[in-house]
Amino acid sequence: MESHQAQLGPQPSAELCAVAPASPSLSDHSPHDQPQPLDTHDRPSHFQDQDPSPWLASSPDSHSGHADTVDLLLDKTRAIVRLFQCHGCSLPYNTPYTLPCGRTICKKCLPRTHPRNSITYPATPLRLEAFECPFDGCDRQHVLDDCSLDVIVNKTAVMFADAIKLARTEAIALSNLTHITVQDVWQLAGISSLRQSAIPPKTVPGGRLLATWTLVEEGDLDYGAELSYRPVPVPAATQDPDGYDAQTLASVKNAMRSEMDCQICYGLFIDPLTTGCGHTFCRSCLHRVLDHSRSCPVCRRPLSINSLLKRSSCPSNYFISHLVETFWSSELQSRKELLAAEMAAQQRELNVPLFICTLAFPYMPTFLHIFEPRYRLMIRRALEGDRTFGMVLPKSQRRSGDAHFCELGTLLRIVNAQFYPDGRSLIETVGLSRFRVVRYSLLDGYTVAKTERVDDVSVEEEEALEATEVGYDAGIDSAGHDNLVVMPDDHQDQHDQDDADSKTHHSDEPSAATPSLPHTPSATSHGRQPSREGRPLTVENLNMMSTESLICFAKDFVRRMGQQSARWMTDRMLAIYGECPDDPIVFPWWFASTLPVKEYEKYRLLATSSVRERFKICALWILEIQRSHWSRSLQDCVIL
């Protein structure tokens, strides 16, 4: 291969629907309660979730303007109000918090938290306690660090309540009245009523919308309850109640519209995703932003990049999604069609140029010397475009018909380029994200491909993985202090010397499958246990260590190698890749970039889906080094 890595330094009407009975309200709060401080001891633990989408899906938004709003009012009054009603306390939203599963409840309705054991990464204070998700169908445990005041839900809820308050004052002046009855959901389902005392019918000022909201404010309408309406003829009435409600709804619809635009693309939300800091964006927009920054575009709070982009880990915001579908379905449909057309065009196009040269990692710099004509053209086009291209590793051996490169790679962004008069160039790049090649072709001599992004699991799933695997852990003592920093010295016992002959066999060809630690002939197979100093001796020990212990084990190895002036930790290498990073997300990529290990062994990191997996692979490399007595001779740069 001519180009090489440069050696460089630094449904129907609501009142007619028969629905399954929903759980009763779980709160005795007065409708006039003020927001309370976050209390983790007196909270409901679980409540049944009723999906309003069947009502919201009825009567498609096929008109516009006032007529559209009237249809919404007549057919979806109860469902619209239900959107602004807390699932827990059945009152209007008060300090709404959106959970990682996409559902929203009041802050005071958050369930009680409980301490979590066997969770060491990320062990921030707000992640040490969790609560069971109160929504049916979600079996996840959430932590307070992932839940914040939802900015858009809070704003729109206030707008809706203010509009109703103003409309009520005018309805009273106009003598508009509606007779409203809370229907027994058990009887609607054909089951004998279990209600001890029925709520008596009421005559309330206004039309359907105002009457329904009044019951919610007074705490007389459970989240899952249905209503029947009957207008009260009043000779003094000057306007039809439903017509007046339609005007109110049209007004609040117009007021809320500005809040439904993504702050990145400035278009109507499509697949809205709410971050842990409470800000919402289109998922695809956030995807593009997080390619360049790990912070929220609005408040700059650090975000978990990978987990935010997977729908299975972080579903869309339920409230915002249904609000947009209810009030602006025509506009939403137009946006979806346009986006679908764009995506179809991208799928037809092979739009990622591939540089088949070496191995690159996210967050790490890669320096390249470009002199082949085909890659000169590719880099020039990249610089004229979005400055990105993919880096993949060539295959040394392949069967007939196979691609001549590995399917996993890293998307790089050009940060600096230096051109020479003869056409050559030196470029500096930084890794953005991982990808998998779906299909590829040739364009003007170089390879172009369609790719799909490779992401990590969510932090919640990472924590669950650790809790499942951790058993014996030599790294954390009973007081919570790390004791895993004892490394083998020059006087290892005879057993450790015997293990030097037992080495893991690594194939010279990379595998795209998610890697697992191979079984290594080890002390455990002969009945041996971890050493008395507490250091891991076997692959089995690594699998059972906490993530924090794995991190400490790897970082302490780097520290000791630095003290021994290992040649792979030269000033030149540190100038290129920087000092050992403290961030556990970045550390494995840095470690793989600096450690003298074969590229096809390092390639395994690209297929991992969690920080824990990557640290286990790094720890396995360290075990191999220790068993081979490389702790004393790494300065000779022996390669696995």
CSV table of C-alpha atoms in Angstrom, one decimal, residues 172-465:
chain,number,residue,atom,x,y,z
A,172,ILE,CA,-68.2,33.2,33.3
A,173,ALA,CA,-68.9,36.6,31.9
A,174,LEU,CA,-70.6,35.0,28.9
A,175,SER,CA,-72.7,32.6,31.1
A,176,ASN,CA,-71.4,29.5,29.2
A,177,LEU,CA,-72.0,26.3,31.1
A,178,THR,CA,-71.5,22.6,30.6
A,179,HIS,CA,-72.9,19.7,32.5
A,180,ILE,CA,-70.1,17.1,33.0
A,181,THR,CA,-70.2,13.6,34.4
A,182,VAL,CA,-67.3,11.4,35.3
A,183,GLN,CA,-67.9,8.0,33.9
A,184,ASP,CA,-67.1,4.8,35.8
A,185,VAL,CA,-64.4,3.2,33.8
A,186,TRP,CA,-65.3,-0.3,35.2
A,187,GLN,CA,-68.8,0.1,34.0
A,188,LEU,CA,-67.5,1.2,30.6
A,189,ALA,CA,-65.5,-2.0,30.4
A,190,GLY,CA,-68.6,-4.1,31.3
A,191,ILE,CA,-67.5,-4.8,34.8
A,192,SER,CA,-69.4,-4.3,38.0
A,193,SER,CA,-68.3,-1.0,39.5
A,194,LEU,CA,-65.7,-1.1,42.3
A,195,ARG,CA,-66.0,2.6,43.1
A,196,GLN,CA,-67.1,3.3,46.7
A,197,SER,CA,-68.6,6.6,46.0
A,198,ALA,CA,-69.2,8.1,42.6
A,199,ILE,CA,-68.3,11.7,41.8
A,200,PRO,CA,-71.5,13.6,41.4
A,201,PRO,CA,-72.2,15.4,38.0
A,202,LYS,CA,-71.2,19.0,37.9
A,203,THR,CA,-72.2,22.1,36.0
A,204,VAL,CA,-69.0,24.0,35.1
A,205,PRO,CA,-68.4,27.3,33.4
A,206,GLY,CA,-67.2,27.0,29.8
A,207,GLY,CA,-67.4,24.3,27.2
A,208,ARG,CA,-65.9,20.8,27.1
A,209,LEU,CA,-62.3,21.9,27.3
A,210,LEU,CA,-62.8,24.3,30.3
A,211,ALA,CA,-65.0,21.9,32.1
A,212,THR,CA,-62.5,19.0,31.8
A,213,TRP,CA,-59.6,21.1,32.9
A,214,THR,CA,-61.6,22.4,35.9
A,215,LEU,CA,-62.1,18.8,37.1
A,216,VAL,CA,-58.4,18.1,36.7
A,217,GLU,CA,-57.4,21.2,38.7
A,218,GLU,CA,-59.8,20.2,41.5
A,219,GLY,CA,-58.4,16.7,41.6
A,220,ASP,CA,-61.7,15.1,40.7
A,221,LEU,CA,-60.5,13.4,37.4
A,222,ASP,CA,-58.3,10.4,37.5
A,223,TYR,CA,-55.8,10.1,34.6
A,224,GLY,CA,-57.6,7.2,33.1
A,225,ALA,CA,-61.2,8.4,33.7
A,226,GLU,CA,-63.6,9.2,30.8
A,227,LEU,CA,-66.3,11.9,30.7
A,228,SER,CA,-69.6,12.7,29.2
A,229,TYR,CA,-70.7,16.2,28.4
A,230,ARG,CA,-74.1,18.0,28.0
A,231,PRO,CA,-74.3,21.7,27.3
A,232,VAL,CA,-76.6,23.7,29.6
A,233,PRO,CA,-79.0,26.0,27.8
A,234,VAL,CA,-78.7,29.4,29.2
A,235,PRO,CA,-80.8,32.2,27.7
A,236,ALA,CA,-78.2,34.8,28.6
A,237,ALA,CA,-75.4,32.9,26.8
A,238,THR,CA,-74.0,34.9,23.9
A,239,GLN,CA,-71.8,32.3,22.3
A,240,ASP,CA,-71.8,28.5,21.8
A,241,PRO,CA,-69.5,27.0,24.5
A,242,ASP,CA,-67.8,24.6,22.1
A,243,GLY,CA,-67.1,27.4,19.7
A,244,TYR,CA,-65.6,29.5,22.4
A,245,ASP,CA,-63.4,26.5,23.5
A,246,ALA,CA,-62.3,26.2,19.9
A,247,GLN,CA,-61.0,29.7,19.9
A,248,THR,CA,-59.2,29.1,23.2
A,249,LEU,CA,-57.5,26.0,21.8
A,250,ALA,CA,-56.5,27.8,18.6
A,251,SER,CA,-54.9,30.5,20.7
A,252,VAL,CA,-52.9,28.1,22.9
A,253,LYS,CA,-51.9,26.1,19.8
A,254,ASN,CA,-50.4,29.2,18.2
A,255,ALA,CA,-48.7,30.1,21.4
A,256,MET,CA,-47.1,26.6,21.8
A,257,ARG,CA,-45.9,26.4,18.2
A,258,SER,CA,-42.7,28.3,18.8
A,259,GLU,CA,-41.7,25.8,21.5
A,260,MET,CA,-42.0,22.9,19.1
A,261,ASP,CA,-39.0,23.8,17.0
A,262,CYS,CA,-35.7,22.1,17.5
A,263,GLN,CA,-33.0,24.5,18.5
A,264,ILE,CA,-30.5,22.9,16.0
A,265,CYS,CA,-32.5,22.6,12.8
A,266,TYR,CA,-35.2,25.2,13.7
A,267,GLY,CA,-37.8,22.8,12.3
A,268,LEU,CA,-40.7,21.0,13.9
A,269,PHE,CA,-39.6,18.2,16.2
A,270,ILE,CA,-39.1,14.8,14.5
A,271,ASP,CA,-38.3,12.0,16.9
A,272,PRO,CA,-37.7,14.4,19.9
A,273,LEU,CA,-35.1,13.3,22.4
A,274,THR,CA,-34.8,14.9,25.8
A,275,THR,CA,-31.4,14.9,27.4
A,276,GLY,CA,-30.6,14.5,31.1
A,277,CYS,CA,-30.4,18.2,31.5
A,278,GLY,CA,-34.0,18.7,30.3
A,279,HIS,CA,-33.4,20.1,26.8
A,280,THR,CA,-35.0,18.5,23.7
A,281,PHE,CA,-33.8,18.1,20.1
A,282,CYS,CA,-34.5,16.0,17.1
A,283,ARG,CA,-32.6,12.8,17.5
A,284,SER,CA,-30.9,13.1,14.1
A,285,CYS,CA,-29.8,16.7,14.9
A,286,LEU,CA,-28.3,15.7,18.3
A,287,HIS,CA,-26.6,12.9,16.4
A,288,ARG,CA,-24.7,15.3,14.2
A,289,VAL,CA,-23.9,17.7,17.1
A,290,LEU,CA,-22.5,14.9,19.3
A,291,ASP,CA,-20.1,14.0,16.5
A,292,HIS,CA,-18.2,17.1,17.4
A,293,SER,CA,-19.0,17.8,21.1
A,294,ARG,CA,-19.9,15.9,24.2
A,295,SER,CA,-22.0,18.7,25.6
A,296,CYS,CA,-25.6,19.8,25.4
A,297,PRO,CA,-25.9,22.4,22.6
A,298,VAL,CA,-27.9,24.7,25.0
A,299,CYS,CA,-26.5,24.4,28.5
A,300,ARG,CA,-23.1,22.7,27.8
A,301,ARG,CA,-23.7,20.0,30.3
A,302,PRO,CA,-21.7,16.9,29.5
A,303,LEU,CA,-23.8,14.2,27.9
A,304,SER,CA,-23.5,10.5,27.3
A,305,ILE,CA,-23.0,10.4,23.6
A,306,ASN,CA,-23.6,6.9,22.5
A,307,SER,CA,-26.6,6.0,24.6
A,308,LEU,CA,-28.6,9.1,23.5
A,309,LEU,CA,-28.7,8.0,19.9
A,310,LYS,CA,-30.2,4.5,20.5
A,311,ARG,CA,-34.0,4.4,20.6
A,312,SER,CA,-34.0,1.2,22.6
A,313,SER,CA,-31.9,2.9,25.3
A,314,CYS,CA,-33.4,6.4,25.2
A,315,PRO,CA,-36.9,6.5,23.7
A,316,SER,CA,-38.4,9.7,22.3
A,317,ASN,CA,-40.1,12.2,24.5
A,318,TYR,CA,-43.7,10.9,24.8
A,319,PHE,CA,-45.4,14.2,25.7
A,320,ILE,CA,-43.7,16.2,22.9
A,321,SER,CA,-44.2,13.5,20.3
A,322,HIS,CA,-47.9,13.2,21.0
A,323,LEU,CA,-48.4,16.9,21.3
A,324,VAL,CA,-46.9,17.5,17.8
A,325,GLU,CA,-48.9,14.6,16.3
A,326,THR,CA,-52.1,16.1,17.8
A,327,PHE,CA,-51.8,19.7,16.9
A,328,TRP,CA,-49.5,19.8,13.9
A,329,SER,CA,-49.9,16.4,12.2
A,330,SER,CA,-50.1,17.9,8.7
A,331,GLU,CA,-46.8,19.8,9.1
A,332,LEU,CA,-45.3,16.8,10.8
A,333,GLN,CA,-46.2,14.5,7.9
A,334,SER,CA,-44.7,16.9,5.4
A,335,ARG,CA,-41.5,17.0,7.5
A,336,LYS,CA,-41.4,13.2,7.6
A,337,GLU,CA,-41.9,12.9,3.9
A,338,LEU,CA,-39.1,15.3,3.2
A,339,LEU,CA,-36.8,13.6,5.7
A,340,ALA,CA,-37.6,10.2,4.2
A,341,ALA,CA,-36.8,11.5,0.7
A,342,GLU,CA,-33.4,12.8,2.0
A,343,MET,CA,-32.7,9.5,3.8
A,344,ALA,CA,-33.6,7.5,0.7
A,345,ALA,CA,-31.2,9.6,-1.4
A,346,GLN,CA,-28.5,9.0,1.2
A,347,GLN,CA,-29.1,5.3,1.3
A,348,ARG,CA,-28.8,5.1,-2.5
A,349,GLU,CA,-25.6,7.0,-2.3
A,350,LEU,CA,-22.3,5.7,-1.0
A,351,ASN,CA,-21.4,8.9,0.7
A,352,VAL,CA,-18.5,8.0,3.1
A,353,PRO,CA,-15.1,7.9,1.4
A,354,LEU,CA,-12.8,5.3,2.9
A,355,PHE,CA,-9.1,5.5,3.5
A,356,ILE,CA,-7.8,1.9,3.7
A,357,CYS,CA,-4.6,2.4,5.6
A,358,THR,CA,-4.4,1.9,9.4
A,359,LEU,CA,-6.4,1.7,12.6
A,360,ALA,CA,-7.9,4.8,14.1
A,361,PHE,CA,-9.9,5.3,17.3
A,362,PRO,CA,-12.5,7.9,18.5
A,363,TYR,CA,-11.0,10.9,20.3
A,364,MET,CA,-7.5,10.0,19.2
A,365,PRO,CA,-5.4,11.9,16.6
A,366,THR,CA,-4.2,10.3,13.4
A,367,PHE,CA,-1.5,11.8,11.2
A,368,LEU,CA,-1.4,10.8,7.5
A,369,HIS,CA,1.0,11.4,4.6
A,370,ILE,CA,-1.1,11.7,1.4
A,371,PHE,CA,0.7,11.2,-1.9
A,372,GLU,CA,-1.3,8.7,-4.0
A,373,PRO,CA,-3.4,10.5,-6.6
A,374,ARG,CA,-6.6,8.7,-5.7
A,375,TYR,CA,-6.3,9.8,-2.0
A,376,ARG,CA,-5.2,13.3,-3.0
A,377,LEU,CA,-8.6,13.6,-4.8
A,378,MET,CA,-10.4,12.0,-1.8
A,379,ILE,CA,-8.9,14.4,0.7
A,380,ARG,CA,-9.5,17.4,-1.5
A,381,ARG,CA,-13.2,16.5,-1.8
A,382,ALA,CA,-13.4,16.0,1.9
A,383,LEU,CA,-11.9,19.4,2.6
A,384,GLU,CA,-14.4,20.9,0.2
A,385,GLY,CA,-17.3,19.1,2.0
A,386,ASP,CA,-17.7,18.3,5.7
A,387,ARG,CA,-14.0,17.5,6.2
A,388,THR,CA,-14.8,13.9,7.2
A,389,PHE,CA,-13.8,10.5,5.9
A,390,GLY,CA,-13.6,6.9,7.2
A,391,MET,CA,-10.5,5.0,8.2
A,392,VAL,CA,-10.5,1.2,7.9
A,393,LEU,CA,-7.9,-1.4,8.4
A,394,PRO,CA,-6.8,-3.5,5.4
A,395,LYS,CA,-7.1,-7.3,5.6
A,396,SER,CA,-3.9,-9.2,5.3
A,397,GLN,CA,-5.6,-12.4,4.3
A,398,ARG,CA,-9.0,-12.8,2.6
A,399,ARG,CA,-11.1,-15.2,0.7
A,400,SER,CA,-12.2,-14.7,-2.8
A,401,GLY,CA,-15.1,-12.2,-3.0
A,402,ASP,CA,-14.4,-10.7,0.5
A,403,ALA,CA,-13.8,-7.1,1.0
A,404,HIS,CA,-10.1,-6.1,1.1
A,405,PHE,CA,-10.7,-4.1,4.3
A,406,CYS,CA,-12.3,-4.7,7.7
A,407,GLU,CA,-15.9,-3.9,8.2
A,408,LEU,CA,-15.5,-1.7,11.3
A,409,GLY,CA,-13.8,1.6,11.1
A,410,THR,CA,-13.6,5.1,12.6
A,411,LEU,CA,-15.0,8.3,11.1
A,412,LEU,CA,-12.2,11.0,11.1
A,413,ARG,CA,-12.5,14.8,10.8
A,414,ILE,CA,-9.6,16.8,9.3
A,415,VAL,CA,-8.4,19.4,11.7
A,416,ASN,CA,-5.3,20.6,9.9
A,417,ALA,CA,-3.8,20.1,6.4
A,418,GLN,CA,-0.4,21.1,5.1
A,419,PHE,CA,0.2,20.9,1.3
A,420,TYR,CA,3.4,20.7,-0.6
A,421,PRO,CA,4.2,22.0,-4.1
A,422,ASP,CA,4.4,18.5,-5.5
A,423,GLY,CA,0.8,17.7,-4.5
A,424,ARG,CA,1.6,15.7,-1.4
A,425,SER,CA,0.0,16.7,1.9
A,426,LEU,CA,0.2,16.0,5.6
A,427,ILE,CA,-3.1,16.0,7.4
A,428,GLU,CA,-4.0,15.9,11.0
A,429,THR,CA,-7.3,14.2,11.9
A,430,VAL,CA,-9.2,13.3,15.1
A,431,GLY,CA,-11.6,10.3,15.5
A,432,LEU,CA,-15.3,11.1,15.9
A,433,SER,CA,-17.2,7.8,16.0
A,434,ARG,CA,-17.2,4.2,15.0
A,435,PHE,CA,-19.1,2.7,12.0
A,436,ARG,CA,-19.8,-0.5,10.2
A,437,VAL,CA,-19.6,-0.7,6.4
A,438,VAL,CA,-22.9,-1.9,5.0
A,439,ARG,CA,-22.0,-1.8,1.3
A,440,TYR,CA,-19.2,-0.2,-0.8
A,441,SER,CA,-18.0,0.6,-4.3
A,442,LEU,CA,-15.2,2.4,-6.1
A,443,LEU,CA,-15.3,6.1,-7.1
A,444,ASP,CA,-12.4,7.5,-9.1
A,445,GLY,CA,-10.0,4.9,-7.7
A,446,TYR,CA,-10.9,5.1,-4.0
A,447,THR,CA,-13.5,3.2,-2.0
A,448,VAL,CA,-16.8,4.8,-1.0
A,449,ALA,CA,-19.3,3.2,1.3
A,450,LYS,CA,-22.7,3.3,3.0
A,451,THR,CA,-22.1,3.0,6.8
A,452,GLU,CA,-24.1,2.6,10.0
A,453,ARG,CA,-23.0,4.0,13.3
A,454,VAL,CA,-21.8,1.8,16.1
A,455,ASP,CA,-22.8,3.0,19.5
A,456,ASP,CA,-22.5,2.0,23.1
A,457,VAL,CA,-25.3,0.9,25.4
A,458,SER,CA,-26.8,3.4,27.8
A,459,VAL,CA,-25.3,4.2,31.1
A,460,GLU,CA,-28.2,2.3,32.8
A,461,GLU,CA,-27.4,-0.8,30.7
A,462,GLU,CA,-23.7,-0.4,31.5
A,463,GLU,CA,-24.5,-0.3,35.2
A,464,ALA,CA,-26.8,-3.3,34.9
A,465,LEU,CA,-24.0,-5.3,33.1
